[in-house]
Each structure stands twice: as structure tokens, then as C-alpha cells.
């Protein structure tokens, strides 16, 4: 395959890129969320930035290759969120207020017996809202389980959806809603390219309310749904703003029943959501610029608003996840982790994730037979949070040189004294902080080898990662030319074999 054509920037473009780089390496300027210990304090002149931008917008004689034009804008989209202990009981009133007549409640066989579902059923009944229940969602869904759920909903013809469960349940409900509203579309039409056609969702869907019972995915805030595409041996998904729930009801009471192992793995997803969105390429470096705003991806690159959510989510996760895992009665830590998951959802839902998630999809999709302790399922499973965190030390060693300041700010969130750390050591320092955090958390695989992977699996893992363009395009330092990218990914997987 031929490598991507690189266009040499003109002087104005080089000046603008330099100014943007200076601007981007600063921490968030919000006085409530900024880093007062950071050793950079000054912002570039707004007038100078405007002048450079004006120069870039002049009409030059050289034709512009639109496929290489960089982005110039970012959008923020997130579900409405209601947070508070006991708010699940309000859901019946919400559907009555929406005018819903027939609600499809989506859950799994475990959550079906929990208090969250009891609260939901009582609330719907109290308000006289008709409903039916689909409780066969699969943890870590496959395309086959998604299609079964879609088939269930067709004859019922609901006018609204309610998801009660973890990310797998919420993602399944999103796709039930999507294909209920597009009954004649082929399943792959909306699936992310290149595995699917990646078509935009060009109309509003039915109302969907999400009630998370785990503190991890942030799916209640995002327009993303992930599943295993079995024929390709890789995870993929569908991403569009119109897929996001209408409302996320975040009730800390609903996470109190999570086993310790689920607290840990779901919390590691929050950790990687926040770290990856914080270190993703800046939105103004993403290409191509969309010709129509409907084609602007949900995952846009780091931006000033997502930065605030992502960094706060990281700090909260480092502080509260170990407590939530070790003490099932630490309700403060559990509540703060649910809030952190939602904050990270807003952050990564607009900035995106990159290598940890891109590499995780083949890790879980090509599971050699590992079953994580603490999960009550009768099939092998690498929980999503485990599959993303296992490569994290290797990933951030690799991405460190792309933006040392951001990697050092992340290391500082783990309690590292960065006063005398050199920029060239930023990735190594963050990688070591992650290794220590994972070891102290306990019961986590110390690399891919603990999941059963061997070196002969590496080529398949690489090939399963390469199609994840939606997230890989946000990875700092990753080559555009596919053979160079392949070599970099193989080195990353080798580094992730053991830590």
C-alpha cells in the first residue's frame, strides 16, 4: 500500500502550527481546573494567533488538497445528566413527561434481579407507562447478540428505550434504537469504516434514558456503541452524536452491588478514557476537515473543554478507585467513581481515545481463553477495562515525546514529583506510575502473557488493530504510512507482553 502523501507546509502554516503547539502545551486555563504547579504560565498573544490565522486563510495560487486540510473547529455534545442517590425512582416520571406510551427496557440477566430494576419497574408502573423487558444482553456484546436484541424489539414497536446496566447494556440499547429507526438498513451501513460503511445517522432517534449500574464506560454520555465483529476477530462499533442517550441517570445506589473485580476493571476504563483523551492529538491537527458538519466525527482530538473533564476524571480515579476496590462499604469512593466515569465520558466522548483502546479491541476479540476472576459468566472474558489497561504503560512510554508537558501533568496526578523530571523522560515516568498503580490495585494481569498471549499472536493482534482508524487517527506519534505503523504497533504489543 502506498504511503500517505505529505504536503510541505508554507511559512504561514509553519508559523501557525508553532503558535498552536505553544498554546496546546499549556494546561487548562480555567482557574478552577488549571495546574498551579505547572512550570509554564504565559499564553500566546491572541492578536498574533488571529494574524497568523488570517494569513492561512488568504487565497494562494497553489491548489489546496481538501483531503489534507486540518480541522479548525470542535463541537461538544453530551447527554443530559442527572446525578444523585436515589434518582432512579424518577425515571417513570421522565417517560411520562416525554409522552412515551411503550417503553422497551433493556438489561441483562444479572441486573434484572437487582434493586435498580425494581426501582425502574415500580416507577414505570406508578406512572402508568407500558413497558416490556429485554434481559438477554451479553456482557461484551457480539454482533450476533446485538442482532438478536434488534430482532426482539421489532414486533413491540416502542416509542422510547430505557437501558439499565453497564456499558454493554447501554451500548446494546443504543443499537436497538438505531436499527429500530432504520429498519431497512444493512447492519454494516453504520459500522465504523473500514470494517463497515461508516454512514452518518441523519435523523433523531427515539428517546433513550440510560441508568448505569457500573462506574466505567461513561456510555450514558456518549454517542458510541462497541461490540465484537466476530467475522473480523476485532471489536468495532458505531459512533455518532445522534446515538447518545437523551438522559443519563447516575444513581450511586446502583453501583453498590458491583463486585470488587467489576469495580476494578470498570474503573480502569475510566483511567484510560481520561488519559487517552488528555493526550490525544489536538483537534486542530486532525485531518481531513469535514466538508459538511454532519461528517465531523464524535472523536475530534483534545480540546479546551474536554481537557477539563478528562484531567479531573483522571485525578478522581487515581484517588478513589483503589478505595472503591478494597472496601465495598466505602460509598463515598463508589459515588466519586460514578461521577468520574461520567466526567471522563464527556471528555473522551468529544476528544476521543487512541492506542490503549485501539489495541484493546483485538486483545478482547482474540482472547486465547482467559476468564477474568470475579465475572459471573460461562464463557472466556477479558473485561474491557482490563484489555485497555494492560497496554497502558507501553502506550504512554511511546506517546510521551509527543507532548511531554501533558504526560508529566498526568504523572503528577498519580502523585509523582515532576519538579526535576526532564521532558525526554516524561513517557517513561508516566509508564512507571501506571505500572505501580496497576500493581497496587491488585489482581491485574502484568502484561499480555498473563492473558495467555504468546509472541506468535502478535501479528494477528497488529492486524486487528490497524482497522481501528477512528481511534488510531488520534494517536500522537503514530505513523501514517501503514508499514511503518504496523512496525510501531508490533513494538507496542511486544512491550506490553510483560510489565
PDB file of C-alpha atoms in Angstrom, residues 198-423:
ATOM      1  CA  UNK A 198     -19.473   4.430   8.457  1.00  0.00           C
ATOM      2  CA  UNK A 199     -22.602   6.214   7.219  1.00  0.00           C
ATOM      3  CA  UNK A 200     -23.842   9.175   9.310  1.00  0.00           C
ATOM      4  CA  UNK A 201     -27.047   8.924  11.332  1.00  0.00           C
ATOM      5  CA  UNK A 202     -29.014  11.654   9.590  1.00  0.00           C
ATOM      6  CA  UNK A 203     -32.115  11.902  11.793  1.00  0.00           C
ATOM      7  CA  UNK A 204     -33.013  11.900  15.502  1.00  0.00           C
ATOM      8  CA  UNK A 205     -33.699   8.516  17.123  1.00  0.00           C
ATOM      9  CA  UNK A 206     -36.281   7.594  19.767  1.00  0.00           C
ATOM     10  CA  UNK A 207     -35.712   8.879  23.318  1.00  0.00           C
ATOM     11  CA  UNK A 208     -33.265   6.707  25.268  1.00  0.00           C
ATOM     12  CA  UNK A 209     -32.678   7.022  29.007  1.00  0.00           C
ATOM     13  CA  UNK A 210     -29.610   5.243  30.399  1.00  0.00           C
ATOM     14  CA  UNK A 211     -29.246   4.142  34.032  1.00  0.00           C
ATOM     15  CA  UNK A 212     -25.670   2.919  34.544  1.00  0.00           C
ATOM     16  CA  UNK A 213     -25.065   0.266  37.203  1.00  0.00           C
ATOM     17  CA  UNK A 214     -21.281   0.287  36.790  1.00  0.00           C
ATOM     18  CA  UNK A 215     -18.803   3.150  37.050  1.00  0.00           C
ATOM     19  CA  UNK A 216     -16.684   2.833  33.958  1.00  0.00           C
ATOM     20  CA  UNK A 217     -17.782   3.205  30.378  1.00  0.00           C
ATOM     21  CA  UNK A 218     -19.422   6.619  30.531  1.00  0.00           C
ATOM     22  CA  UNK A 219     -21.738   5.257  27.848  1.00  0.00           C
ATOM     23  CA  UNK A 220     -24.616   7.217  29.363  1.00  0.00           C
ATOM     24  CA  UNK A 221     -22.987  10.395  27.982  1.00  0.00           C
ATOM     25  CA  UNK A 222     -21.640   9.315  24.584  1.00  0.00           C
ATOM     26  CA  UNK A 223     -22.749   8.585  21.047  1.00  0.00           C
ATOM     27  CA  UNK A 224     -20.619   5.438  20.821  1.00  0.00           C
ATOM     28  CA  UNK A 225     -21.571   1.741  20.948  1.00  0.00           C
ATOM     29  CA  UNK A 226     -18.935  -1.023  20.861  1.00  0.00           C
ATOM     30  CA  UNK A 227     -19.234  -4.727  20.029  1.00  0.00           C
ATOM     31  CA  UNK A 228     -17.243  -7.685  18.683  1.00  0.00           C
ATOM     32  CA  UNK A 229     -17.460  -8.184  14.917  1.00  0.00           C
ATOM     33  CA  UNK A 230     -16.778 -11.899  15.098  1.00  0.00           C
ATOM     34  CA  UNK A 231     -16.013 -12.474  11.416  1.00  0.00           C
ATOM     35  CA  UNK A 232     -13.144  -9.957  11.626  1.00  0.00           C
ATOM     36  CA  UNK A 233     -11.940 -11.085  15.071  1.00  0.00           C
ATOM     37  CA  UNK A 234     -11.941  -7.475  16.259  1.00  0.00           C
ATOM     38  CA  UNK A 235     -14.019  -5.042  18.256  1.00  0.00           C
ATOM     39  CA  UNK A 236     -15.549  -2.172  16.376  1.00  0.00           C
ATOM     40  CA  UNK A 237     -18.626  -0.061  16.809  1.00  0.00           C
ATOM     41  CA  UNK A 238     -20.823   2.787  15.674  1.00  0.00           C
ATOM     42  CA  UNK A 239     -20.196   6.396  16.642  1.00  0.00           C
ATOM     43  CA  UNK A 240     -22.386   9.409  16.003  1.00  0.00           C
ATOM     44  CA  UNK A 241     -23.823  12.192  18.157  1.00  0.00           C
ATOM     45  CA  UNK A 242     -27.389  11.129  17.361  1.00  0.00           C
ATOM     46  CA  UNK A 243     -26.701   7.811  19.094  1.00  0.00           C
ATOM     47  CA  UNK A 244     -26.201   9.362  22.549  1.00  0.00           C
ATOM     48  CA  UNK A 245     -28.877   8.891  25.212  1.00  0.00           C
ATOM     49  CA  UNK A 246     -31.409  11.619  25.843  1.00  0.00           C
ATOM     50  CA  UNK A 247     -30.693  11.452  29.582  1.00  0.00           C
ATOM     51  CA  UNK A 248     -28.238   9.629  31.809  1.00  0.00           C
ATOM     52  CA  UNK A 249     -29.499   8.897  35.331  1.00  0.00           C
ATOM     53  CA  UNK A 250     -26.435   8.384  37.525  1.00  0.00           C
ATOM     54  CA  UNK A 251     -27.529   6.972  40.874  1.00  0.00           C
ATOM     55  CA  UNK A 252     -24.693   5.999  43.254  1.00  0.00           C
ATOM     56  CA  UNK A 253     -27.015   3.492  44.936  1.00  0.00           C
ATOM     57  CA  UNK A 254     -26.902   1.420  41.729  1.00  0.00           C
ATOM     58  CA  UNK A 255     -23.136   0.789  41.858  1.00  0.00           C
ATOM     59  CA  UNK A 256     -23.099  -0.580  45.409  1.00  0.00           C
ATOM     60  CA  UNK A 257     -23.790  -4.099  44.214  1.00  0.00           C
ATOM     61  CA  UNK A 258     -20.727  -4.240  41.940  1.00  0.00           C
ATOM     62  CA  UNK A 259     -18.229  -6.976  42.845  1.00  0.00           C
ATOM     63  CA  UNK A 260     -14.692  -5.783  43.573  1.00  0.00           C
ATOM     64  CA  UNK A 261     -13.395  -7.168  40.253  1.00  0.00           C
ATOM     65  CA  UNK A 262     -16.006  -5.186  38.336  1.00  0.00           C
ATOM     66  CA  UNK A 263     -15.164  -2.027  40.293  1.00  0.00           C
ATOM     67  CA  UNK A 264     -11.527  -2.515  39.282  1.00  0.00           C
ATOM     68  CA  UNK A 265     -11.992  -3.265  35.587  1.00  0.00           C
ATOM     69  CA  UNK A 266     -14.656  -0.614  35.028  1.00  0.00           C
ATOM     70  CA  UNK A 267     -12.516   1.926  36.882  1.00  0.00           C
ATOM     71  CA  UNK A 268      -9.543   1.106  34.659  1.00  0.00           C
ATOM     72  CA  UNK A 269     -11.705   2.029  31.690  1.00  0.00           C
ATOM     73  CA  UNK A 270     -12.250   5.447  33.296  1.00  0.00           C
ATOM     74  CA  UNK A 271      -8.494   5.719  33.830  1.00  0.00           C
ATOM     75  CA  UNK A 272      -7.715   5.083  30.169  1.00  0.00           C
ATOM     76  CA  UNK A 273     -10.598   7.223  28.891  1.00  0.00           C
ATOM     77  CA  UNK A 274      -9.180  10.174  30.787  1.00  0.00           C
ATOM     78  CA  UNK A 275      -5.516   9.543  29.948  1.00  0.00           C
ATOM     79  CA  UNK A 276      -6.097   8.907  26.258  1.00  0.00           C
ATOM     80  CA  UNK A 277      -8.385  11.888  25.722  1.00  0.00           C
ATOM     81  CA  UNK A 278      -5.965  14.136  27.653  1.00  0.00           C
ATOM     82  CA  UNK A 279      -3.034  13.026  25.452  1.00  0.00           C
ATOM     83  CA  UNK A 280      -4.840  12.705  22.088  1.00  0.00           C
ATOM     84  CA  UNK A 281      -3.676  14.916  19.242  1.00  0.00           C
ATOM     85  CA  UNK A 282      -5.216  18.406  19.426  1.00  0.00           C
ATOM     86  CA  UNK A 283      -8.391  18.836  17.411  1.00  0.00           C
ATOM     87  CA  UNK A 284      -6.729  21.332  15.046  1.00  0.00           C
ATOM     88  CA  UNK A 285      -4.206  18.690  13.924  1.00  0.00           C
ATOM     89  CA  UNK A 286      -6.860  16.168  12.849  1.00  0.00           C
ATOM     90  CA  UNK A 287      -7.372  15.593   9.118  1.00  0.00           C
ATOM     91  CA  UNK A 288      -9.372  15.779   6.990  1.00  0.00           C
ATOM     92  CA  UNK A 289     -11.531  18.761   7.802  1.00  0.00           C
ATOM     93  CA  UNK A 290     -15.154  17.674   7.167  1.00  0.00           C
ATOM     94  CA  UNK A 291     -16.813  19.197   4.107  1.00  0.00           C
ATOM     95  CA  UNK A 292     -20.143  19.095   5.965  1.00  0.00           C
ATOM     96  CA  UNK A 293     -20.567  19.370   9.760  1.00  0.00           C
ATOM     97  CA  UNK A 294     -22.687  16.198   9.815  1.00  0.00           C
ATOM     98  CA  UNK A 295     -19.472  14.333   8.986  1.00  0.00           C
ATOM     99  CA  UNK A 296     -17.441  15.817  11.845  1.00  0.00           C
ATOM    100  CA  UNK A 297     -16.511  12.792  13.964  1.00  0.00           C
ATOM    101  CA  UNK A 298     -17.550  12.469  17.589  1.00  0.00           C
ATOM    102  CA  UNK A 299     -13.901  11.747  18.407  1.00  0.00           C
ATOM    103  CA  UNK A 300     -12.270  15.041  17.419  1.00  0.00           C
ATOM    104  CA  UNK A 301      -8.996  15.292  19.351  1.00  0.00           C
ATOM    105  CA  UNK A 302      -8.133  17.061  22.590  1.00  0.00           C
ATOM    106  CA  UNK A 303      -9.798  20.443  23.009  1.00  0.00           C
ATOM    107  CA  UNK A 304     -10.028  23.055  25.756  1.00  0.00           C
ATOM    108  CA  UNK A 305     -13.382  21.832  27.094  1.00  0.00           C
ATOM    109  CA  UNK A 306     -12.727  18.081  27.066  1.00  0.00           C
ATOM    110  CA  UNK A 307      -9.380  18.766  28.781  1.00  0.00           C
ATOM    111  CA  UNK A 308     -11.139  19.998  31.909  1.00  0.00           C
ATOM    112  CA  UNK A 309     -13.337  16.899  32.186  1.00  0.00           C
ATOM    113  CA  UNK A 310     -10.555  14.438  31.337  1.00  0.00           C
ATOM    114  CA  UNK A 311      -7.977  15.755  33.795  1.00  0.00           C
ATOM    115  CA  UNK A 312     -10.471  15.947  36.658  1.00  0.00           C
ATOM    116  CA  UNK A 313     -11.646  12.394  35.903  1.00  0.00           C
ATOM    117  CA  UNK A 314      -8.025  11.193  35.998  1.00  0.00           C
ATOM    118  CA  UNK A 315      -7.358  12.834  39.368  1.00  0.00           C
ATOM    119  CA  UNK A 316     -10.564  11.391  40.858  1.00  0.00           C
ATOM    120  CA  UNK A 317      -9.834   7.891  39.542  1.00  0.00           C
ATOM    121  CA  UNK A 318      -6.331   7.835  40.993  1.00  0.00           C
ATOM    122  CA  UNK A 319      -7.732   8.941  44.356  1.00  0.00           C
ATOM    123  CA  UNK A 320     -10.914   6.897  44.614  1.00  0.00           C
ATOM    124  CA  UNK A 321     -10.558   3.705  42.544  1.00  0.00           C
ATOM    125  CA  UNK A 322      -8.200   1.900  44.971  1.00  0.00           C
ATOM    126  CA  UNK A 323     -10.586   2.722  47.820  1.00  0.00           C
ATOM    127  CA  UNK A 324     -13.668   1.517  45.891  1.00  0.00           C
ATOM    128  CA  UNK A 325     -11.937  -1.780  45.029  1.00  0.00           C
ATOM    129  CA  UNK A 326     -10.625  -2.519  48.502  1.00  0.00           C
ATOM    130  CA  UNK A 327     -13.655  -1.560  50.624  1.00  0.00           C
ATOM    131  CA  UNK A 328     -17.196  -2.472  49.481  1.00  0.00           C
ATOM    132  CA  UNK A 329     -18.584  -0.190  52.205  1.00  0.00           C
ATOM    133  CA  UNK A 330     -16.719   2.909  51.008  1.00  0.00           C
ATOM    134  CA  UNK A 331     -19.761   4.571  49.463  1.00  0.00           C
ATOM    135  CA  UNK A 332     -18.015   7.908  49.045  1.00  0.00           C
ATOM    136  CA  UNK A 333     -15.388   6.306  46.804  1.00  0.00           C
ATOM    137  CA  UNK A 334     -18.059   4.438  44.821  1.00  0.00           C
ATOM    138  CA  UNK A 335     -20.062   7.623  44.293  1.00  0.00           C
ATOM    139  CA  UNK A 336     -16.981   9.571  43.234  1.00  0.00           C
ATOM    140  CA  UNK A 337     -16.040   6.848  40.737  1.00  0.00           C
ATOM    141  CA  UNK A 338     -19.502   7.027  39.168  1.00  0.00           C
ATOM    142  CA  UNK A 339     -19.045  10.779  38.816  1.00  0.00           C
ATOM    143  CA  UNK A 340     -15.526  10.277  37.417  1.00  0.00           C
ATOM    144  CA  UNK A 341     -16.874   7.845  34.823  1.00  0.00           C
ATOM    145  CA  UNK A 342     -19.410  10.443  33.700  1.00  0.00           C
ATOM    146  CA  UNK A 343     -16.804  13.221  33.599  1.00  0.00           C
ATOM    147  CA  UNK A 344     -14.482  11.029  31.555  1.00  0.00           C
ATOM    148  CA  UNK A 345     -17.391  10.156  29.281  1.00  0.00           C
ATOM    149  CA  UNK A 346     -17.895  13.812  28.432  1.00  0.00           C
ATOM    150  CA  UNK A 347     -14.146  14.202  27.921  1.00  0.00           C
ATOM    151  CA  UNK A 348     -13.420  11.223  25.701  1.00  0.00           C
ATOM    152  CA  UNK A 349     -16.860  11.358  24.087  1.00  0.00           C
ATOM    153  CA  UNK A 350     -15.744  14.558  22.390  1.00  0.00           C
ATOM    154  CA  UNK A 351     -11.949  14.275  22.311  1.00  0.00           C
ATOM    155  CA  UNK A 352     -11.694  10.538  21.664  1.00  0.00           C
ATOM    156  CA  UNK A 353      -9.344   7.795  22.767  1.00  0.00           C
ATOM    157  CA  UNK A 354      -6.363   6.332  20.941  1.00  0.00           C
ATOM    158  CA  UNK A 355      -3.878   3.485  21.304  1.00  0.00           C
ATOM    159  CA  UNK A 356      -4.970   1.744  24.516  1.00  0.00           C
ATOM    160  CA  UNK A 357      -8.470   1.353  23.109  1.00  0.00           C
ATOM    161  CA  UNK A 358      -7.372   0.641  19.555  1.00  0.00           C
ATOM    162  CA  UNK A 359      -5.122  -2.176  20.784  1.00  0.00           C
ATOM    163  CA  UNK A 360      -7.713  -3.449  23.263  1.00  0.00           C
ATOM    164  CA  UNK A 361     -10.216  -4.417  20.603  1.00  0.00           C
ATOM    165  CA  UNK A 362      -8.181  -7.303  19.156  1.00  0.00           C
ATOM    166  CA  UNK A 363      -6.950  -8.212  22.660  1.00  0.00           C
ATOM    167  CA  UNK A 364     -10.506  -8.963  23.761  1.00  0.00           C
ATOM    168  CA  UNK A 365     -11.675 -10.144  20.331  1.00  0.00           C
ATOM    169  CA  UNK A 366      -8.828 -12.671  20.015  1.00  0.00           C
ATOM    170  CA  UNK A 367      -8.959 -13.895  23.622  1.00  0.00           C
ATOM    171  CA  UNK A 368      -6.984 -17.159  23.757  1.00  0.00           C
ATOM    172  CA  UNK A 369      -9.241 -18.468  26.544  1.00  0.00           C
ATOM    173  CA  UNK A 370      -8.718 -16.168  29.535  1.00  0.00           C
ATOM    174  CA  UNK A 371     -11.582 -15.719  32.020  1.00  0.00           C
ATOM    175  CA  UNK A 372     -11.164 -12.844  34.441  1.00  0.00           C
ATOM    176  CA  UNK A 373     -11.863 -13.660  38.080  1.00  0.00           C
ATOM    177  CA  UNK A 374     -14.975 -12.110  39.586  1.00  0.00           C
ATOM    178  CA  UNK A 375     -17.135 -12.169  36.434  1.00  0.00           C
ATOM    179  CA  UNK A 376     -20.206 -14.392  36.641  1.00  0.00           C
ATOM    180  CA  UNK A 377     -20.315 -15.590  33.027  1.00  0.00           C
ATOM    181  CA  UNK A 378     -19.932 -19.031  31.496  1.00  0.00           C
ATOM    182  CA  UNK A 379     -17.533 -18.065  28.709  1.00  0.00           C
ATOM    183  CA  UNK A 380     -13.975 -16.692  28.463  1.00  0.00           C
ATOM    184  CA  UNK A 381     -13.834 -12.941  29.022  1.00  0.00           C
ATOM    185  CA  UNK A 382     -11.234 -10.197  29.135  1.00  0.00           C
ATOM    186  CA  UNK A 383     -13.210  -7.289  30.596  1.00  0.00           C
ATOM    187  CA  UNK A 384     -12.917  -4.125  28.574  1.00  0.00           C
ATOM    188  CA  UNK A 385     -11.134  -2.178  31.299  1.00  0.00           C
ATOM    189  CA  UNK A 386      -8.562  -4.930  31.690  1.00  0.00           C
ATOM    190  CA  UNK A 387      -7.959  -5.065  27.935  1.00  0.00           C
ATOM    191  CA  UNK A 388      -7.285  -1.317  27.728  1.00  0.00           C
ATOM    192  CA  UNK A 389      -5.126  -1.013  30.842  1.00  0.00           C
ATOM    193  CA  UNK A 390      -2.833  -3.943  30.069  1.00  0.00           C
ATOM    194  CA  UNK A 391      -1.098  -1.973  27.306  1.00  0.00           C
ATOM    195  CA  UNK A 392      -1.212   1.440  29.014  1.00  0.00           C
ATOM    196  CA  UNK A 393       2.369   1.533  30.375  1.00  0.00           C
ATOM    197  CA  UNK A 394       3.751   0.680  26.932  1.00  0.00           C
ATOM    198  CA  UNK A 395       1.445   3.131  25.173  1.00  0.00           C
ATOM    199  CA  UNK A 396       2.341   6.161  27.261  1.00  0.00           C
ATOM    200  CA  UNK A 397       6.040   5.412  27.077  1.00  0.00           C
ATOM    201  CA  UNK A 398       5.549   5.612  23.309  1.00  0.00           C
ATOM    202  CA  UNK A 399       3.395   8.771  23.243  1.00  0.00           C
ATOM    203  CA  UNK A 400       5.454  10.679  25.830  1.00  0.00           C
ATOM    204  CA  UNK A 401       7.666  12.579  23.343  1.00  0.00           C
ATOM    205  CA  UNK A 402       4.609  13.949  21.519  1.00  0.00           C
ATOM    206  CA  UNK A 403       3.677  16.226  24.401  1.00  0.00           C
ATOM    207  CA  UNK A 404       5.920  15.891  27.455  1.00  0.00           C
ATOM    208  CA  UNK A 405       4.065  18.567  29.421  1.00  0.00           C
ATOM    209  CA  UNK A 406       0.773  16.684  29.252  1.00  0.00           C
ATOM    210  CA  UNK A 407       2.390  13.370  30.172  1.00  0.00           C
ATOM    211  CA  UNK A 408       4.130  14.995  33.144  1.00  0.00           C
ATOM    212  CA  UNK A 409       0.842  16.581  34.265  1.00  0.00           C
ATOM    213  CA  UNK A 410      -0.714  13.097  34.123  1.00  0.00           C
ATOM    214  CA  UNK A 411       2.191  11.614  36.106  1.00  0.00           C
ATOM    215  CA  UNK A 412       1.701  14.355  38.693  1.00  0.00           C
ATOM    216  CA  UNK A 413      -1.914  13.219  39.084  1.00  0.00           C
ATOM    217  CA  UNK A 414      -0.504   9.846  40.222  1.00  0.00           C
ATOM    218  CA  UNK A 415       1.497  11.615  42.913  1.00  0.00           C
ATOM    219  CA  UNK A 416       4.822  11.771  41.074  1.00  0.00           C
ATOM    220  CA  UNK A 417       7.093  14.700  41.942  1.00  0.00           C
ATOM    221  CA  UNK A 418       7.836  16.083  38.476  1.00  0.00           C
ATOM    222  CA  UNK A 419       9.911  19.055  39.645  1.00  0.00           C
ATOM    223  CA  UNK A 420      13.205  17.772  38.261  1.00  0.00           C
ATOM    224  CA  UNK A 421      11.939  15.405  35.571  1.00  0.00           C
ATOM    225  CA  UNK A 422      13.314  16.133  32.109  1.00  0.00           C
ATOM    226  CA  UNK A 423      10.893  16.317  29.199  1.00  0.00           C
TER     227      UNK A 423
END
